[in-house]
Tab-separated table of C-alpha atoms in Angstrom:
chain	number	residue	atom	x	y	z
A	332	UNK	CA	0.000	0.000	0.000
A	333	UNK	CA	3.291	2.315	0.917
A	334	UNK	CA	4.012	1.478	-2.466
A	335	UNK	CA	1.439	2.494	-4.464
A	336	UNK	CA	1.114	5.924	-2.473
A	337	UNK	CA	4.562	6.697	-3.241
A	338	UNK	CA	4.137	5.596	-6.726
A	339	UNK	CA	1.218	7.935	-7.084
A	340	UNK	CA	2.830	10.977	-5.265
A	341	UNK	CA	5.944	10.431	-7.379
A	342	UNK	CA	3.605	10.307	-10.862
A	343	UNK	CA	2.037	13.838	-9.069
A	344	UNK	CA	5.336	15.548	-8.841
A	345	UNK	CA	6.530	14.562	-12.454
A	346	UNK	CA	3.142	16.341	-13.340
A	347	UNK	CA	4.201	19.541	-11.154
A	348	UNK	CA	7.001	19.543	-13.236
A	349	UNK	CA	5.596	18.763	-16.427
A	350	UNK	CA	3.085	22.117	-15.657
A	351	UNK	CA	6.074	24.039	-14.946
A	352	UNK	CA	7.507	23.693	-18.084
A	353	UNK	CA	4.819	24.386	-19.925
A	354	UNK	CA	4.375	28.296	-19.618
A	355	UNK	CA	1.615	28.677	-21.855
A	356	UNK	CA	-0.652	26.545	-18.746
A	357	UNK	CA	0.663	28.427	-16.058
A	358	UNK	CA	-0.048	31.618	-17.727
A	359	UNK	CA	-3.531	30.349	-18.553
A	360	UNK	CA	-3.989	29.058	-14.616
A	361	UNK	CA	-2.365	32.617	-13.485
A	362	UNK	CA	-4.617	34.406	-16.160
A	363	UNK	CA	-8.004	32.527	-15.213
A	364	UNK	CA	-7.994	33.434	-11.658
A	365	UNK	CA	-6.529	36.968	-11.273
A	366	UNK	CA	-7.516	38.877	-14.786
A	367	UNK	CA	-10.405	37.265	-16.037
A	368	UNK	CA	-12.065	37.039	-12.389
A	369	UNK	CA	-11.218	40.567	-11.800
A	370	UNK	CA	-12.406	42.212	-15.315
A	371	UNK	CA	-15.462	40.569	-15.812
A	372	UNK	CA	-16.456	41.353	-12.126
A	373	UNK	CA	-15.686	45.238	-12.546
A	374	UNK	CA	-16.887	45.298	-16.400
A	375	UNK	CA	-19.936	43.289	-16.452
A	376	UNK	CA	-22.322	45.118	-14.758
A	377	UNK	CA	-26.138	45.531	-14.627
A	378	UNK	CA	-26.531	47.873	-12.713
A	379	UNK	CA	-27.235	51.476	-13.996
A	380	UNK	CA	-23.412	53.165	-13.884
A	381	UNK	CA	-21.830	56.252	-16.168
A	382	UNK	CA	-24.751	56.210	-18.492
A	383	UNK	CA	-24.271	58.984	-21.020
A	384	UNK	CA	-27.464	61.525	-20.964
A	385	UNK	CA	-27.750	64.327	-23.517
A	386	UNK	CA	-30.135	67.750	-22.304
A	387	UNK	CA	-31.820	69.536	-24.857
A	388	UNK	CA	-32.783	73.014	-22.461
A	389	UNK	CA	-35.041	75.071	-24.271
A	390	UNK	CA	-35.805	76.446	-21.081
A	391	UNK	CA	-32.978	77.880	-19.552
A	392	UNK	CA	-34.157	78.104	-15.986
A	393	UNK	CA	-32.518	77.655	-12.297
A	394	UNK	CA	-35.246	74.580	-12.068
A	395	UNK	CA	-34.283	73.143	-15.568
A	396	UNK	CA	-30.350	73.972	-14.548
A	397	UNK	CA	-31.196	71.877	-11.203
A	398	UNK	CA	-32.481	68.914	-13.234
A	399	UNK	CA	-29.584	69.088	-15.101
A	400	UNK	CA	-27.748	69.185	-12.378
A	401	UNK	CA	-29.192	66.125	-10.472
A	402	UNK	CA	-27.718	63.829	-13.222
A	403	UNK	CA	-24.464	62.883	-11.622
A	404	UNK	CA	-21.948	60.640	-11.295
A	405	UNK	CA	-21.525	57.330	-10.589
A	406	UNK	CA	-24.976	56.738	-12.415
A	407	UNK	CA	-24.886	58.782	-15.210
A	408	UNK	CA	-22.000	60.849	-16.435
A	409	UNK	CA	-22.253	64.663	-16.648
A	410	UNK	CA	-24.968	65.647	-18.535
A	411	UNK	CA	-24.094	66.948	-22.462
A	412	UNK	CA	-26.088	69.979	-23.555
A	413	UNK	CA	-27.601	69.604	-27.367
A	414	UNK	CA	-29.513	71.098	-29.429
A	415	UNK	CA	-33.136	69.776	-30.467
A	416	UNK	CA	-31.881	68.992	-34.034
A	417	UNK	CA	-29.202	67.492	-32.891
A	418	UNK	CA	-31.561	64.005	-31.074
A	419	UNK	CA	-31.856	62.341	-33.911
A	420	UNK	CA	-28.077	62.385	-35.398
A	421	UNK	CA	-26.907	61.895	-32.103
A	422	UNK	CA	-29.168	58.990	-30.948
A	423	UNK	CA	-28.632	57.717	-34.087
A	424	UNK	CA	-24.622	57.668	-33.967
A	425	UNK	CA	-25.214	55.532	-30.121
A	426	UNK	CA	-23.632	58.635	-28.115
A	427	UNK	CA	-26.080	59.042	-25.623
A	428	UNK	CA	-28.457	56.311	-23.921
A	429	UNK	CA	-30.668	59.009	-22.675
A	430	UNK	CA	-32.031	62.636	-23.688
A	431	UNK	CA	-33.977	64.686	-21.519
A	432	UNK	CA	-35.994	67.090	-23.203
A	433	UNK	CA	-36.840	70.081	-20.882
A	434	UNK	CA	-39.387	72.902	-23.405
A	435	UNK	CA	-39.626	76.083	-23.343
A	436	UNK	CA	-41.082	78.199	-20.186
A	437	UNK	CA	-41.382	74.677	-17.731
A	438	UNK	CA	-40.083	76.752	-14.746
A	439	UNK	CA	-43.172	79.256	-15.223
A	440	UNK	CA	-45.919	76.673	-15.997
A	441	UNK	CA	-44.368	74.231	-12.863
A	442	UNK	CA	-45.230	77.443	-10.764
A	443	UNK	CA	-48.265	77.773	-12.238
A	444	UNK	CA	-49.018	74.204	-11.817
A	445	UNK	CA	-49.815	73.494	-15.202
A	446	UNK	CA	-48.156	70.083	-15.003
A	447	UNK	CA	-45.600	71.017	-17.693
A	448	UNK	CA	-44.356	67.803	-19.641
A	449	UNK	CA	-40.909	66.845	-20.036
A	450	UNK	CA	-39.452	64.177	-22.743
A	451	UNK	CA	-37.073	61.592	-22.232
A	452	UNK	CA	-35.973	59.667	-25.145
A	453	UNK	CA	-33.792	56.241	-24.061
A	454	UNK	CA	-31.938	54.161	-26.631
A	455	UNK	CA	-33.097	50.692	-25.986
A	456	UNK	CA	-30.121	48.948	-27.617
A	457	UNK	CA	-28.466	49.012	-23.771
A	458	UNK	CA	-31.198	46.961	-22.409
A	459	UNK	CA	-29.470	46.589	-19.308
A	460	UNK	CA	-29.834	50.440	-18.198
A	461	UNK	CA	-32.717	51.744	-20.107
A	462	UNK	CA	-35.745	49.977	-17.777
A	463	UNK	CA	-33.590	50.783	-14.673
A	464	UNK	CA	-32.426	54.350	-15.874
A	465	UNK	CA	-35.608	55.227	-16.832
A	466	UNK	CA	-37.166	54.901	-13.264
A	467	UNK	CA	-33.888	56.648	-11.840
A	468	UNK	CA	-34.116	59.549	-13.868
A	469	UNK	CA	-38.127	59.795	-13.363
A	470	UNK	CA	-37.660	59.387	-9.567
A	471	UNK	CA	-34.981	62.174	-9.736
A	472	UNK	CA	-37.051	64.461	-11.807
A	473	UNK	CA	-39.899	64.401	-9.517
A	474	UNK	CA	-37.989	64.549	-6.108
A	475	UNK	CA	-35.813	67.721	-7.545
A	476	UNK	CA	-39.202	69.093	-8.832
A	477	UNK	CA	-40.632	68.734	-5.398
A	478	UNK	CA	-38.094	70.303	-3.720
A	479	UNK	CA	-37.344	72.937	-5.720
A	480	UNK	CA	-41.292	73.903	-5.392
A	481	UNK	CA	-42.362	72.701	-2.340
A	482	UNK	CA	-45.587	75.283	-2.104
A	483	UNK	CA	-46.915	73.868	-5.775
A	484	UNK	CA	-46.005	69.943	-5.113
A	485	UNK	CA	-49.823	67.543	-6.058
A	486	UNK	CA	-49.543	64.314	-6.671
A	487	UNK	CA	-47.737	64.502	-9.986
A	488	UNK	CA	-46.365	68.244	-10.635
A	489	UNK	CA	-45.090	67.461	-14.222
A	490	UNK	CA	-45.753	64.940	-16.804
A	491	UNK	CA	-42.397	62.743	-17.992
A	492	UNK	CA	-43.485	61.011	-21.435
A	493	UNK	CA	-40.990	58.478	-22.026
A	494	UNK	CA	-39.854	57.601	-26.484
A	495	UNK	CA	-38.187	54.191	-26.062
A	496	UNK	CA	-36.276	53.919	-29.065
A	497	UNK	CA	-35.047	50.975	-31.875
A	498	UNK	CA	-36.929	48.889	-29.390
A	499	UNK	CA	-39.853	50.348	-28.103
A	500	UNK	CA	-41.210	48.000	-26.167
A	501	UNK	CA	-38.050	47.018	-24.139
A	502	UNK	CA	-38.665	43.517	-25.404
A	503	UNK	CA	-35.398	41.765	-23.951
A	504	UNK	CA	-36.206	39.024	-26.736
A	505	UNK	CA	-35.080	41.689	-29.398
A	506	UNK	CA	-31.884	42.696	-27.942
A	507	UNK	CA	-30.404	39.056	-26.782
A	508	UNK	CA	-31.655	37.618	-29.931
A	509	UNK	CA	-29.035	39.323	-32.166
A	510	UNK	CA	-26.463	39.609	-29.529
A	511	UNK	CA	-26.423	35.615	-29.266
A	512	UNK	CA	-26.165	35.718	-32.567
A	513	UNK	CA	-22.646	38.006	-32.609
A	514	UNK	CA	-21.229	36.270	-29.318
A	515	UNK	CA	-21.216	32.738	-31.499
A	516	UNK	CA	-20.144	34.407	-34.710
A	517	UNK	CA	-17.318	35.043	-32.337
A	518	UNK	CA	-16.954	31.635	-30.173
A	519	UNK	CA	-17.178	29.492	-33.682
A	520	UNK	CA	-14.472	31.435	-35.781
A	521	UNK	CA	-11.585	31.120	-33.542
A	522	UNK	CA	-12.275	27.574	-31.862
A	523	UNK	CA	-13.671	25.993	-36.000
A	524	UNK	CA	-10.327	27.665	-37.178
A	525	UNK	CA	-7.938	27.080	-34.209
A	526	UNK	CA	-9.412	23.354	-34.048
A	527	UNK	CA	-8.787	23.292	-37.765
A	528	UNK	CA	-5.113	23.743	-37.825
A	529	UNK	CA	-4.541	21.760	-34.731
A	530	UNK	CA	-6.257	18.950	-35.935
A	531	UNK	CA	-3.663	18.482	-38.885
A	532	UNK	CA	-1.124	18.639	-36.630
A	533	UNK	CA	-2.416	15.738	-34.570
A	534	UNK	CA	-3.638	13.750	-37.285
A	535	UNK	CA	-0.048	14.181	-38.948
A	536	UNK	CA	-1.426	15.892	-42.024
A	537	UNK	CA	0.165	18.863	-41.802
A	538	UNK	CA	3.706	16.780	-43.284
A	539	UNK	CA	1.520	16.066	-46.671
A	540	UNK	CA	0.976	19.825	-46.907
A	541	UNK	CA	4.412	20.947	-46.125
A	542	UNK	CA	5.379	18.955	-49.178
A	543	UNK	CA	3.247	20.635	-51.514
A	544	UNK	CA	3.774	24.100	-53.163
A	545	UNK	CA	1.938	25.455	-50.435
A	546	UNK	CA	3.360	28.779	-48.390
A	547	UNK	CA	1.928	29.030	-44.497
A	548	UNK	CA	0.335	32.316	-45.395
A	549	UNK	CA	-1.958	30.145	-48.184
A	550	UNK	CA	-2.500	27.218	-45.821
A	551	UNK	CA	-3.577	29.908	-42.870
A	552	UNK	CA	-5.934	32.052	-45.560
A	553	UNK	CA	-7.387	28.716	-46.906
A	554	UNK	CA	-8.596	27.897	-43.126
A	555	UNK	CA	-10.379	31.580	-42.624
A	556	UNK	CA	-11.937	31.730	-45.855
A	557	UNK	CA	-13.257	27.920	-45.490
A	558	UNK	CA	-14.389	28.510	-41.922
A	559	UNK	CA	-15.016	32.197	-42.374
A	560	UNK	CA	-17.906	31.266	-44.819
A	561	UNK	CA	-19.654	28.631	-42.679
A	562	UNK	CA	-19.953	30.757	-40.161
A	563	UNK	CA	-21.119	34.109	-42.236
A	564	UNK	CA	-23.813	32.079	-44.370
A	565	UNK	CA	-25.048	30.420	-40.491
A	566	UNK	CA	-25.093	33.711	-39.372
A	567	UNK	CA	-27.129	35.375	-42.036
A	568	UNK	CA	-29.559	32.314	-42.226
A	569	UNK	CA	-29.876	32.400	-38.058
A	570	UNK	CA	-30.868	36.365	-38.502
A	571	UNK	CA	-33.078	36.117	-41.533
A	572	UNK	CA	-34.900	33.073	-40.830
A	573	UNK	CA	-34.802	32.928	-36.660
A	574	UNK	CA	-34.813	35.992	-35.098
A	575	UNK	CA	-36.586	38.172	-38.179
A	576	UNK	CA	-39.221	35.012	-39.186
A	577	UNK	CA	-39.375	33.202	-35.860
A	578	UNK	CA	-38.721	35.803	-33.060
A	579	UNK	CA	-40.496	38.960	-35.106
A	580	UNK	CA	-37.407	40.941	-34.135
A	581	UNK	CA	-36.769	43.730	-37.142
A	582	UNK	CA	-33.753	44.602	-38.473
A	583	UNK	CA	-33.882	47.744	-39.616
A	584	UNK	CA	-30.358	48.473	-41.089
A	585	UNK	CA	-28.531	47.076	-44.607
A	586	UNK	CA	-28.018	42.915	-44.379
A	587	UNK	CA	-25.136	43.456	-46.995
A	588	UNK	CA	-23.317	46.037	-44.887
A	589	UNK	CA	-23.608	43.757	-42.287
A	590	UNK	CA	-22.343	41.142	-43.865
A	591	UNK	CA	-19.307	42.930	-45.242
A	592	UNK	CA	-18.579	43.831	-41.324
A	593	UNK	CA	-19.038	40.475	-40.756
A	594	UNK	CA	-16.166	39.157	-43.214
A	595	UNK	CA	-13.913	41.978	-42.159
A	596	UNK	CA	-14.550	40.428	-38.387
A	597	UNK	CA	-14.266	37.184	-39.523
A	598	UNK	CA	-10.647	37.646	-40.791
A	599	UNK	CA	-9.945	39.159	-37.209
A	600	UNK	CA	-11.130	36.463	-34.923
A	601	UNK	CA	-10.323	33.411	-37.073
A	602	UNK	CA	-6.721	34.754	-37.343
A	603	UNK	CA	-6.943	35.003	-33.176
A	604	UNK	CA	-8.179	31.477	-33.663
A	605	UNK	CA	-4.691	30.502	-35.424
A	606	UNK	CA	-2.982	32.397	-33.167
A	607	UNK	CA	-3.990	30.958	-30.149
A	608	UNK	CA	-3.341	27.008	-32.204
A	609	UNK	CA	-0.019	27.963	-32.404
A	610	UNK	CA	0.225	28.748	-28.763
A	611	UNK	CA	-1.429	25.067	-27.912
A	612	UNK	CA	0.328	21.729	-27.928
A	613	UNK	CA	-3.128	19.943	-28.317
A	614	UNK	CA	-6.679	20.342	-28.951
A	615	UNK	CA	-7.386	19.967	-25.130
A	616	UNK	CA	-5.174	23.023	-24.277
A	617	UNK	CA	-6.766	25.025	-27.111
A	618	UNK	CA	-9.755	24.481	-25.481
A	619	UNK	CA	-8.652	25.995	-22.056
A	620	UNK	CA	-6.828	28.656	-23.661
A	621	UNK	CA	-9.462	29.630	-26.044
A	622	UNK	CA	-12.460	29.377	-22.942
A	623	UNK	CA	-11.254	32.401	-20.714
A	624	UNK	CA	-10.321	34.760	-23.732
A	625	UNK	CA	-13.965	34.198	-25.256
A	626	UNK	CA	-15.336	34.531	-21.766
A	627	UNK	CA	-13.766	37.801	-21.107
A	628	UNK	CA	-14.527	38.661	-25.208
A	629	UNK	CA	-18.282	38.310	-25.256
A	630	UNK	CA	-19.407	39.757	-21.461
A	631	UNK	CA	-17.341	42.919	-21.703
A	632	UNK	CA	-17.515	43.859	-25.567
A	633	UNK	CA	-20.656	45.766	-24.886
A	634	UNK	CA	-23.097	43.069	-26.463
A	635	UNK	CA	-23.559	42.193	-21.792
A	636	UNK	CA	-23.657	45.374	-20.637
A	637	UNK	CA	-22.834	48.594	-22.204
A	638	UNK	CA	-19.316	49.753	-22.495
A	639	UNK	CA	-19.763	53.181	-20.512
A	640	UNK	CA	-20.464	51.085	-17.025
A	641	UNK	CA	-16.676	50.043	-17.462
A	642	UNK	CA	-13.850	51.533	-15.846
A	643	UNK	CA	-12.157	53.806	-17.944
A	644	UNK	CA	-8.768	51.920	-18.251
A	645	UNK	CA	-11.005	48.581	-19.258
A	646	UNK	CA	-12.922	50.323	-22.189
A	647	UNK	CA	-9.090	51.611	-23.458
A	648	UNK	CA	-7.951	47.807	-22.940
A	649	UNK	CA	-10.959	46.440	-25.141
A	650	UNK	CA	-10.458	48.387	-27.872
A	651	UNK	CA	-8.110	45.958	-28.779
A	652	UNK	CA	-10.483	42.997	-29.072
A	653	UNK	CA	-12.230	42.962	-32.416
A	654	UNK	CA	-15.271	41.761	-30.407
A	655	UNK	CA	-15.709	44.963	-28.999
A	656	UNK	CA	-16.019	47.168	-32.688
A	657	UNK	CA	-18.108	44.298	-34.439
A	658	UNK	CA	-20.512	44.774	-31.654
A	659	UNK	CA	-20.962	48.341	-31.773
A	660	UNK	CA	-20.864	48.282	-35.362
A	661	UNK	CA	-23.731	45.702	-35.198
A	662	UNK	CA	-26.062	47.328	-33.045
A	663	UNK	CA	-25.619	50.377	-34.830
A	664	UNK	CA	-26.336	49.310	-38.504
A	665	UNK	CA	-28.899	46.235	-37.004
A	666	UNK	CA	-30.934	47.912	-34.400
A	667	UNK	CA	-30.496	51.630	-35.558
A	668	UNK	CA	-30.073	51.130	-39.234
A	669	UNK	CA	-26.666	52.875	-39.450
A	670	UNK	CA	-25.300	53.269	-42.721
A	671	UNK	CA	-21.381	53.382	-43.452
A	672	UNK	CA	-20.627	56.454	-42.764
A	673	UNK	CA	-21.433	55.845	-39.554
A	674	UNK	CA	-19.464	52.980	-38.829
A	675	UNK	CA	-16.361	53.016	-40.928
A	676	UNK	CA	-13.769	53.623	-38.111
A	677	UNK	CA	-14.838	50.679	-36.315
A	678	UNK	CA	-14.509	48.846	-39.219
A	679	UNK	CA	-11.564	50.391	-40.183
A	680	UNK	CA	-10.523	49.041	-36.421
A	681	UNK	CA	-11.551	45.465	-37.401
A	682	UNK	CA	-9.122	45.491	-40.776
A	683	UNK	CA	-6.609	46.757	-38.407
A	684	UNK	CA	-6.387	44.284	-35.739
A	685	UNK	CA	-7.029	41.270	-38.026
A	686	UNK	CA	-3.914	42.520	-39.891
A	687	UNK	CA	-2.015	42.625	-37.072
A	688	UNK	CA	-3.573	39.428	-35.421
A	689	UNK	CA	-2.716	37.756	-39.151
A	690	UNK	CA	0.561	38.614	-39.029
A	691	UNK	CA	1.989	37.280	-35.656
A	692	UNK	CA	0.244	34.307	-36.275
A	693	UNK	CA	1.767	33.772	-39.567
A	694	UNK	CA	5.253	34.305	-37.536
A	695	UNK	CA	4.683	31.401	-35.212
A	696	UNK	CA	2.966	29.611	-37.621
A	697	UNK	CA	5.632	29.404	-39.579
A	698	UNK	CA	8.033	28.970	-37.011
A	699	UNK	CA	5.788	25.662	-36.520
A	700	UNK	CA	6.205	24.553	-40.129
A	701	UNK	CA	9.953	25.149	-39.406
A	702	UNK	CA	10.286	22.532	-36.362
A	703	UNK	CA	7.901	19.946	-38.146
A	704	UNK	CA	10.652	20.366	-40.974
């Protein structure tokens, strides 16, 4: 019995050291319990936090400066002062969640007890703050209302009409719908590409290619096109046919322009799907590699929760996942019916990165071809 203990704790230690040479594990062990714990837990948040509010102030009063006022930090961040022609382009564009619309002479018909009426338009797209910023903002409204004119308070001393925008009903259905729909556009291109290339290196056909006339760059572009257009044709079928057809959810933007977001996007993530197969001795630690970074890809690229409940430093660190522009990009041209000029930098940003994602993993992967030689 002596025996067989010390055989097993012998057969543990040789594993010890087997993980210690391996840095690409410990890394991955290190990275899954200090980074990925500690972004998602500050980034993915539901609650309301550093929502971005537009006021349009027509009225230009001490009790419409107090409302404005009232809109503080760490709920919303301070309040941007627009122009009435300027909702539209602005809402539009995704730069505000909320605009409070505050008419003319609301001071003087609040005295007067008139019951003036104030708008608030919310962009529905953050699902996760519009229901609960809504009631914050009303609650605020009234309270700062009430105080402000505590000789004219009734029951309800203004009217707030609340425009729900690109999804009026705040039908949850329409915004997880297409979401799902980007978060396994991005799960399926890296680990269908990553699982691609690792695959011939297990099975031991990557020697018959290496043989052929074939350059790395060709055998890496022939995996992201071949992969790449499973996934875009799934994609396009799962939004045409499921959530327009079965779920009644509209898309209200150009499918083409989507699509050619989509292909930019695809080159990005399947060439992070290579990159991370070259990292991996075997489809098992693909798998754990691949799990955190996807984790930490789909809850805090805005498609969760919005991007503006993030600390600062974390939105600056995102902007290099492509995850992060192919969602804003989507939700602008799919739920607001963007056009391009609207959403060219962020797919300028997607072109970008996949270039750069492209060409380190052409580097190892050809470092790779270069030890199987």
């Amino acid at each position: 019995m002596w025996g067989k203990l010390g055989r097993i704790f012998r057969l543990g230690v040789k594993e010890l050291y087997s993980l210690r040479a391996d840095p690409v594990m410990l890394i991955l062990v290190i990275y899954t319990f200090t980074i990925a714990v500690y972004t998602v837990s500050t980034g993915a948040k539901l609650e309301v936090e550093n929502a971005s509010v537009a006021v349009v102030d027509e009225d230009g009063s001490m009790l419409s400066e107090r409302l404005r006022d009232a809109l503080i930090p760490p709920f919303f961040k301070e309040p941007t002062l627009i122009e009435a022609n300027e909702i539209d382009a602005a809402m539009n564009a995704g730069r505000f969640v909320f605009v409070l619309e505050i008419p003319p002479k609301f001071e003087e018909n609040a005295i007067a007890g008139r019951k003036p009426s104030l708008q608030l338009d919310i962009d529905a797209t953050a699902m996760s703050q519009a229901g609960n910023g809504a009631s914050y903002i009303q609650s605020i409204i009234l309270k700062e209302v009430a105080v402000a004119l505590p000789s004219n308070v009734t029951a309800q001393p203004i009217h707030l009409i609340i425009s729900t925008r690109f999804n009026p009903n705040l039908q949850s259905t329409w915004f997880t719908a297409v979401m799902q729909v980007i978060n396994n556009i991005t799960m399926l291109s890296v680990i269908l590409t990553g699982a691609a290339l690792i695959r011939e290196r297990e099975h031991g056909t990557i020697e018959h290619l290496l043989v052929m006339p074939l350059t790395p760059a060709e055998i890496m572009m022939s995996k992201i096109w071949a992969n790449g257009l499973v996934i875009v044709a799934a994609a396009v079928f799962s939004l045409v046919i499921v959530v327009e057809r079965l779920l009644s959810v509209p898309i209200a933007g150009s499918l083409g322009l989507f699509i050619f977001c989509a292909v930019l996007y695809q080159f990005s993530v399947t060439s992070l799907g290579i990159l991370i197969a070259t990292a991996s001795g075997s489809m098992a630690q693909f798998g754990l590699i691949s799990m955190p970074i996807l984790i930490v890809m789909n809850l805090l690229s805005g498609s969760t929760t919005p991007m503006d409940s993030q600390p600062l430093w974390l939105q600056y660190a995102m902007t290099i996942s492509p995850s992060t522009h192919f969602v804003a990009l989507s939700q602008a041209i799919l739920y607001r019916g963007a056009g391009f000029n609207v959403v060219w930098l962020e797919a300028a940003a997607l072109f970008l990165l996949g270039t750069a994602f492209f060409i380190i993993a052409l580097i190892r992967f050809r470092s790779t071809v270069a030890t199987a030689r």
